[in-house]
mmCIF file of C-alpha atoms and ligand atoms in Angstrom:
data_model
loop_
_atom_site.group_PDB
_atom_site.id
_atom_site.type_symbol
_atom_site.label_atom_id
_atom_site.label_comp_id
_atom_site.label_asym_id
_atom_site.label_seq_id
_atom_site.Cartn_x
_atom_site.Cartn_y
_atom_site.Cartn_z
ATOM 1 C CA MET A 21 0.000 0.000 0.000
ATOM 2 C CA LYS A 22 1.034 3.609 -0.560
ATOM 3 C CA HIS A 23 0.812 5.941 2.425
ATOM 4 C CA LEU A 24 0.930 9.708 2.659
ATOM 5 C CA ILE A 25 1.753 11.108 6.103
ATOM 6 C CA VAL A 26 0.947 14.788 6.606
ATOM 7 C CA VAL A 27 2.418 16.196 9.821
ATOM 8 C CA ALA A 28 2.249 19.675 11.327
ATOM 9 C CA HIS A 29 4.536 20.789 14.144
ATOM 10 C CA PRO A 30 7.112 23.603 14.090
ATOM 11 C CA LEU A 31 9.626 21.824 16.363
ATOM 12 C CA ILE A 32 11.542 18.896 14.891
ATOM 13 C CA ASP A 33 12.175 17.461 18.393
ATOM 14 C CA SER A 34 8.512 17.697 19.469
ATOM 15 C CA VAL A 35 6.577 14.654 20.606
ATOM 16 C CA THR A 36 4.397 15.110 17.509
ATOM 17 C CA MET A 37 7.410 14.747 15.192
ATOM 18 C CA LYS A 38 8.746 11.793 17.184
ATOM 19 C CA LEU A 39 5.410 9.979 16.817
ATOM 20 C CA SER A 40 5.346 10.803 13.107
ATOM 21 C CA GLY A 41 8.825 9.309 12.720
ATOM 22 C CA ALA A 42 7.794 6.188 14.624
ATOM 23 C CA TYR A 43 4.687 5.803 12.445
ATOM 24 C CA ALA A 44 6.774 6.050 9.243
ATOM 25 C CA ALA A 45 9.411 3.652 10.608
ATOM 26 C CA GLU A 46 6.779 1.056 11.446
ATOM 27 C CA LEU A 47 5.252 1.329 7.964
ATOM 28 C CA GLN A 48 8.735 0.903 6.527
ATOM 29 C CA ALA A 49 9.371 -2.146 8.723
ATOM 30 C CA LEU A 50 6.153 -3.693 7.431
ATOM 31 C CA GLY A 51 7.195 -3.092 3.826
ATOM 32 C CA HIS A 52 4.818 -0.234 2.982
ATOM 33 C CA ARG A 53 5.671 2.631 0.643
ATOM 34 C CA HIS A 54 5.284 6.006 2.304
ATOM 35 C CA VAL A 55 5.844 9.697 1.695
ATOM 36 C CA THR A 56 5.886 12.273 4.488
ATOM 37 C CA HIS A 57 4.760 15.828 3.863
ATOM 38 C CA ASP A 58 6.242 17.710 6.810
ATOM 39 C CA LEU A 59 4.366 20.976 6.319
ATOM 40 C CA TYR A 60 6.666 23.251 8.358
ATOM 41 C CA ARG A 61 9.930 21.900 6.913
ATOM 42 C CA MET A 62 8.405 22.076 3.387
ATOM 43 C CA GLY A 63 7.452 25.696 4.027
ATOM 44 C CA PHE A 64 3.894 24.908 2.932
ATOM 45 C CA ASP A 65 2.018 28.159 2.293
ATOM 46 C CA PRO A 66 -1.361 27.930 4.088
ATOM 47 C CA VAL A 67 -2.681 31.184 2.604
ATOM 48 C CA MET A 68 -5.403 30.749 -0.037
ATOM 49 C CA ARG A 69 -4.736 32.952 -3.060
ATOM 50 C CA PRO A 70 -7.621 34.909 -4.584
ATOM 51 C CA ASP A 71 -7.419 33.205 -7.990
ATOM 52 C CA GLU A 72 -7.760 29.762 -6.369
ATOM 53 C CA LEU A 73 -11.319 30.711 -5.510
ATOM 54 C CA GLU A 74 -12.403 32.325 -8.753
ATOM 55 C CA PRO A 75 -14.801 29.783 -10.292
ATOM 56 C CA LEU A 76 -13.905 30.336 -13.954
ATOM 57 C CA LYS A 77 -10.186 30.138 -13.237
ATOM 58 C CA ALA A 78 -10.514 27.375 -10.714
ATOM 59 C CA ARG A 79 -9.164 24.569 -12.874
ATOM 60 C CA ARG A 80 -6.554 26.646 -14.743
ATOM 61 C CA GLY A 81 -5.418 28.676 -11.736
ATOM 62 C CA VAL A 82 -4.482 25.869 -9.370
ATOM 63 C CA PRO A 83 -0.977 26.727 -8.076
ATOM 64 C CA ASP A 84 1.855 24.212 -8.432
ATOM 65 C CA ASP A 85 2.158 23.553 -4.682
ATOM 66 C CA VAL A 86 -1.521 22.572 -4.528
ATOM 67 C CA ILE A 87 -1.252 20.432 -7.670
ATOM 68 C CA GLN A 88 1.709 18.574 -6.142
ATOM 69 C CA ALA A 89 -0.004 18.142 -2.771
ATOM 70 C CA GLN A 90 -3.178 16.876 -4.449
ATOM 71 C CA ALA A 91 -1.144 14.462 -6.594
ATOM 72 C CA ALA A 92 0.367 12.998 -3.419
ATOM 73 C CA VAL A 93 -3.102 12.530 -1.908
ATOM 74 C CA ALA A 94 -4.406 11.026 -5.156
ATOM 75 C CA ASP A 95 -1.455 8.621 -5.299
ATOM 76 C CA ALA A 96 -1.916 7.362 -1.725
ATOM 77 C CA ASP A 97 -4.122 4.514 -0.559
ATOM 78 C CA THR A 98 -4.035 5.830 2.997
ATOM 79 C CA LEU A 99 -3.654 9.349 4.351
ATOM 80 C CA THR A 100 -2.352 9.764 7.912
ATOM 81 C CA VAL A 101 -2.580 13.203 9.484
ATOM 82 C CA ILE A 102 -0.558 13.921 12.637
ATOM 83 C CA TYR A 103 -0.957 17.144 14.636
ATOM 84 C CA PRO A 104 -1.195 18.666 18.105
ATOM 85 C CA LEU A 105 -4.537 20.106 19.151
ATOM 86 C CA TRP A 106 -4.174 23.878 19.325
ATOM 87 C CA TRP A 107 -7.251 25.618 20.675
ATOM 88 C CA ALA A 108 -9.001 22.259 20.240
ATOM 89 C CA SER A 109 -8.326 22.531 16.526
ATOM 90 C CA MET A 110 -5.418 22.013 14.133
ATOM 91 C CA PRO A 111 -2.365 24.278 13.698
ATOM 92 C CA ALA A 112 -3.078 27.030 11.146
ATOM 93 C CA ILE A 113 -0.598 25.589 8.643
ATOM 94 C CA LEU A 114 -2.624 22.356 8.548
ATOM 95 C CA LYS A 115 -5.940 24.198 8.357
ATOM 96 C CA GLY A 116 -4.519 26.086 5.356
ATOM 97 C CA TYR A 117 -3.427 22.772 3.834
ATOM 98 C CA VAL A 118 -6.985 21.465 4.187
ATOM 99 C CA ASP A 119 -8.464 24.696 2.776
ATOM 100 C CA ARG A 120 -6.211 24.672 -0.288
ATOM 101 C CA VAL A 121 -5.579 20.960 -0.971
ATOM 102 C CA PHE A 122 -8.969 19.513 -0.015
ATOM 103 C CA ALA A 123 -10.489 21.832 -2.596
ATOM 104 C CA ARG A 124 -13.907 21.635 -4.185
ATOM 105 C CA GLY A 125 -13.668 19.428 -7.257
ATOM 106 C CA PHE A 126 -10.790 17.454 -5.711
ATOM 107 C CA ALA A 127 -11.892 16.365 -2.225
ATOM 108 C CA TYR A 128 -15.604 17.099 -2.482
ATOM 109 C CA GLU A 129 -18.441 18.330 -4.609
ATOM 110 C CA ALA A 130 -21.398 20.247 -3.217
ATOM 111 C CA ARG A 131 -24.787 20.501 -4.862
ATOM 112 C CA ALA A 132 -27.881 22.054 -3.312
ATOM 113 C CA GLY A 133 -26.167 22.100 0.049
ATOM 114 C CA VAL A 134 -25.340 18.404 -0.060
ATOM 115 C CA THR A 135 -21.653 17.476 0.068
ATOM 116 C CA LYS A 136 -20.315 14.447 -1.774
ATOM 117 C CA GLY A 137 -16.829 13.214 -0.866
ATOM 118 C CA LEU A 138 -14.542 12.468 -3.803
ATOM 119 C CA LEU A 139 -11.698 10.694 -1.982
ATOM 120 C CA THR A 140 -13.634 7.460 -1.747
ATOM 121 C CA GLY A 141 -11.672 4.205 -1.804
ATOM 122 C CA LYS A 142 -8.935 5.700 0.378
ATOM 123 C CA SER A 143 -8.537 5.294 4.105
ATOM 124 C CA CYS A 144 -7.362 7.691 6.766
ATOM 125 C CA VAL A 145 -5.740 7.604 10.214
ATOM 126 C CA LEU A 146 -5.606 10.595 12.562
ATOM 127 C CA LEU A 147 -3.016 10.975 15.326
ATOM 128 C CA THR A 148 -3.509 13.932 17.647
ATOM 129 C CA LEU A 149 -1.908 15.183 20.852
ATOM 130 C CA SER A 150 -3.117 17.510 23.582
ATOM 131 C CA GLY A 151 -2.097 18.909 26.929
ATOM 132 C CA SER A 152 -5.517 18.037 28.373
ATOM 133 C CA PRO A 153 -6.318 14.462 29.336
ATOM 134 C CA LEU A 154 -8.766 12.759 26.956
ATOM 135 C CA PRO A 155 -11.322 11.961 29.718
ATOM 136 C CA LEU A 156 -11.521 15.677 30.579
ATOM 137 C CA MET A 157 -12.022 16.571 26.910
ATOM 138 C CA ARG A 158 -14.784 13.977 26.675
ATOM 139 C CA ALA A 159 -16.427 15.361 29.814
ATOM 140 C CA ASN A 160 -16.360 19.011 28.707
ATOM 141 C CA GLY A 161 -17.629 18.327 25.173
ATOM 142 C CA GLN A 162 -14.398 19.234 23.348
ATOM 143 C CA TRP A 163 -13.864 15.698 22.059
ATOM 144 C CA GLN A 164 -17.355 15.514 20.562
ATOM 145 C CA ALA A 165 -16.710 18.875 18.850
ATOM 146 C CA ILE A 166 -13.406 17.605 17.470
ATOM 147 C CA ASP A 167 -15.093 14.436 16.210
ATOM 148 C CA THR A 168 -17.826 16.447 14.483
ATOM 149 C CA LEU A 169 -15.692 19.230 13.007
ATOM 150 C CA GLN A 170 -12.443 17.419 12.210
ATOM 151 C CA ASP A 171 -13.017 13.643 11.924
ATOM 152 C CA THR A 172 -16.409 13.906 10.262
ATOM 153 C CA HIS A 173 -16.735 17.328 8.640
ATOM 154 C CA ILE A 174 -13.255 17.321 7.068
ATOM 155 C CA PHE A 175 -12.043 13.759 6.633
ATOM 156 C CA ARG A 176 -15.145 11.536 6.451
ATOM 157 C CA SER A 177 -17.009 14.160 4.403
ATOM 158 C CA SER A 178 -14.235 13.999 1.833
ATOM 159 C CA GLY A 179 -15.043 10.323 1.326
ATOM 160 C CA LEU A 180 -12.145 8.917 3.353
ATOM 161 C CA GLU A 181 -12.729 5.840 5.489
ATOM 162 C CA LEU A 182 -11.466 6.839 8.946
ATOM 163 C CA LEU A 183 -9.773 3.698 10.290
ATOM 164 C CA GLU A 184 -8.762 5.189 13.640
ATOM 165 C CA HIS A 185 -8.326 8.466 15.477
ATOM 166 C CA LEU A 186 -5.594 7.724 18.010
ATOM 167 C CA HIS A 187 -5.204 10.455 20.616
ATOM 168 C CA PHE A 188 -2.402 11.163 23.099
ATOM 169 C CA GLY A 189 -3.553 13.264 26.034
ATOM 170 C CA GLU A 190 -1.560 14.882 28.843
ATOM 171 C CA VAL A 191 1.391 15.585 26.551
ATOM 172 C CA GLU A 192 2.997 18.552 28.258
ATOM 173 C CA PRO A 193 6.432 19.351 29.698
ATOM 174 C CA PRO A 194 8.254 17.917 31.447
ATOM 175 C CA ILE A 195 7.769 14.835 29.291
ATOM 176 C CA ARG A 196 9.401 11.668 30.644
ATOM 177 C CA ALA A 197 11.347 9.445 28.241
ATOM 178 C CA GLU A 198 9.281 6.434 29.389
ATOM 179 C CA ALA A 199 6.056 8.270 28.476
ATOM 180 C CA ILE A 200 7.352 8.922 24.957
ATOM 181 C CA GLU A 201 8.394 5.282 24.615
ATOM 182 C CA ALA A 202 4.899 4.201 25.693
ATOM 183 C CA ASP A 203 3.341 6.569 23.141
ATOM 184 C CA ILE A 204 5.645 5.225 20.420
ATOM 185 C CA GLY A 205 4.513 1.726 21.378
ATOM 186 C CA ARG A 206 0.881 2.796 20.856
ATOM 187 C CA VAL A 207 1.789 4.250 17.446
ATOM 188 C CA ARG A 208 3.515 1.032 16.361
ATOM 189 C CA ALA A 209 0.552 -1.048 17.534
ATOM 190 C CA CYS A 210 -1.816 1.217 15.573
ATOM 191 C CA VAL A 211 0.188 0.713 12.371
ATOM 192 C CA ARG A 212 0.315 -3.061 12.898
ATOM 193 C CA ARG A 213 -3.431 -3.181 13.656
ATOM 194 C CA HIS A 214 -4.348 -1.756 10.284
ATOM 195 C CA PHE A 215 -1.438 -2.476 7.954
ATOM 196 C CA SER A 216 0.227 -5.691 8.967
ATOM 197 C CA ILE A 217 0.266 -7.069 5.411
ATOM 198 C CA ALA A 218 2.241 -5.209 2.754
ATOM 199 C CA THR A 219 4.367 -5.591 -0.351
ATOM 200 C CA GLY A 220 7.123 -3.384 -1.785
ATOM 201 C CA GLN A 221 9.260 -0.905 0.124
ATOM 202 C CA SER A 222 10.360 2.700 -0.381
ATOM 203 C CA SER A 223 10.033 6.080 1.251
ATOM 204 C CA THR A 224 10.523 9.789 0.663
ATOM 205 C CA THR A 225 10.299 12.739 2.982
ATOM 206 C CA ALA A 226 9.529 16.171 1.555
ATOM 207 C CA ARG A 227 11.184 18.684 3.852
ATOM 208 C CA SER A 228 11.869 21.647 1.596
ATOM 209 C CA GLY A 229 10.603 23.365 -1.498
HETATM 210 C C1 FMN B 328 -0.932 27.446 20.388
HETATM 211 C C2 FMN B 328 -1.228 26.268 21.280
HETATM 212 C C3 FMN B 328 -2.548 25.958 21.578
HETATM 213 C C4 FMN B 328 -2.858 24.849 22.358
HETATM 214 N N1 FMN B 328 -4.167 24.543 22.607
HETATM 215 C C5 FMN B 328 -4.466 23.439 23.328
HETATM 216 C C6 FMN B 328 -5.820 23.074 23.560
HETATM 217 O O1 FMN B 328 -6.760 23.723 23.104
HETATM 218 N N2 FMN B 328 -6.069 21.955 24.302
HETATM 219 C C7 FMN B 328 -5.057 21.202 24.816
HETATM 220 O O2 FMN B 328 -5.325 20.209 25.488
HETATM 221 N N3 FMN B 328 -3.760 21.498 24.579
HETATM 222 C C8 FMN B 328 -3.450 22.606 23.858
HETATM 223 N N4 FMN B 328 -2.130 22.927 23.612
HETATM 224 C C9 FMN B 328 -1.091 21.986 24.089
HETATM 225 C C10 FMN B 328 -0.640 21.063 22.976
HETATM 226 O O3 FMN B 328 -1.694 20.295 22.438
HETATM 227 C C11 FMN B 328 0.432 20.141 23.532
HETATM 228 O O4 FMN B 328 1.460 20.951 24.054
HETATM 229 C C12 FMN B 328 1.020 19.294 22.497
HETATM 230 O O5 FMN B 328 0.113 18.370 22.050
HETATM 231 C C13 FMN B 328 2.224 18.584 23.031
HETATM 232 O O6 FMN B 328 2.871 17.921 21.992
HETATM 233 P P1 FMN B 328 4.212 18.486 21.323
HETATM 234 O O7 FMN B 328 5.335 18.200 22.275
HETATM 235 O O8 FMN B 328 4.345 17.716 20.084
HETATM 236 O O9 FMN B 328 4.012 19.966 21.133
HETATM 237 C C14 FMN B 328 -1.815 24.028 22.867
HETATM 238 C C15 FMN B 328 -0.465 24.355 22.565
HETATM 239 C C16 FMN B 328 -0.181 25.457 21.782
HETATM 240 C C17 FMN B 328 1.261 25.767 21.457
#
């Protein structure tokens, strides 16, 4: 299977980036092909340009960075998105990625207010991190909001089959090495749960340009 990992964290030594690396390494160990789009290191521009939204230019005016990002999504069997929860949402660079790459005509069509996902036949895994413990987020309603607005409204609505949303709560300094090892163990188990059979092997990481 071909995997695209999209990860959003400014610090290369963050827990988020460590979990992303562990996820990719486990895919590699199982013989899967994977590409990582590390949005900060790529310098992904999250700002929508006016001509991307002009209906008549929409197909001709798609910028190269969006064309390349969409090609990577189109080429993948599975999309894995890894990000910390910031204000119970995603970092702005990832929101901009969704705005620009999950564009109308590519990720969805909408007619008479009804949205039809176009990324059908592909699966998706979400890995998120937060300072708050998950039980607290469930109790105060934040988790249900995240499920509605992120899991369902963005990813499921685009036609992706969401295999798992694995969350890591209480990730805040000081972070013990044993806690990171335990989290990496959960990441590896997640990969094995869903992708234990594979053929072929290769990987690329887009970090610049
Ligand atoms: C701008 C910003 C906003 C944040 N908002 C939240 C939040 O709404 N809820 C929460 O539990 N943690 C929040 N956090 C904490 C991060 O989710 C947490 O520090 C992160 O997941 C830890 O992983 P890291 O080491 O990869 O950064 C926020 C952190 C930052 C920097």
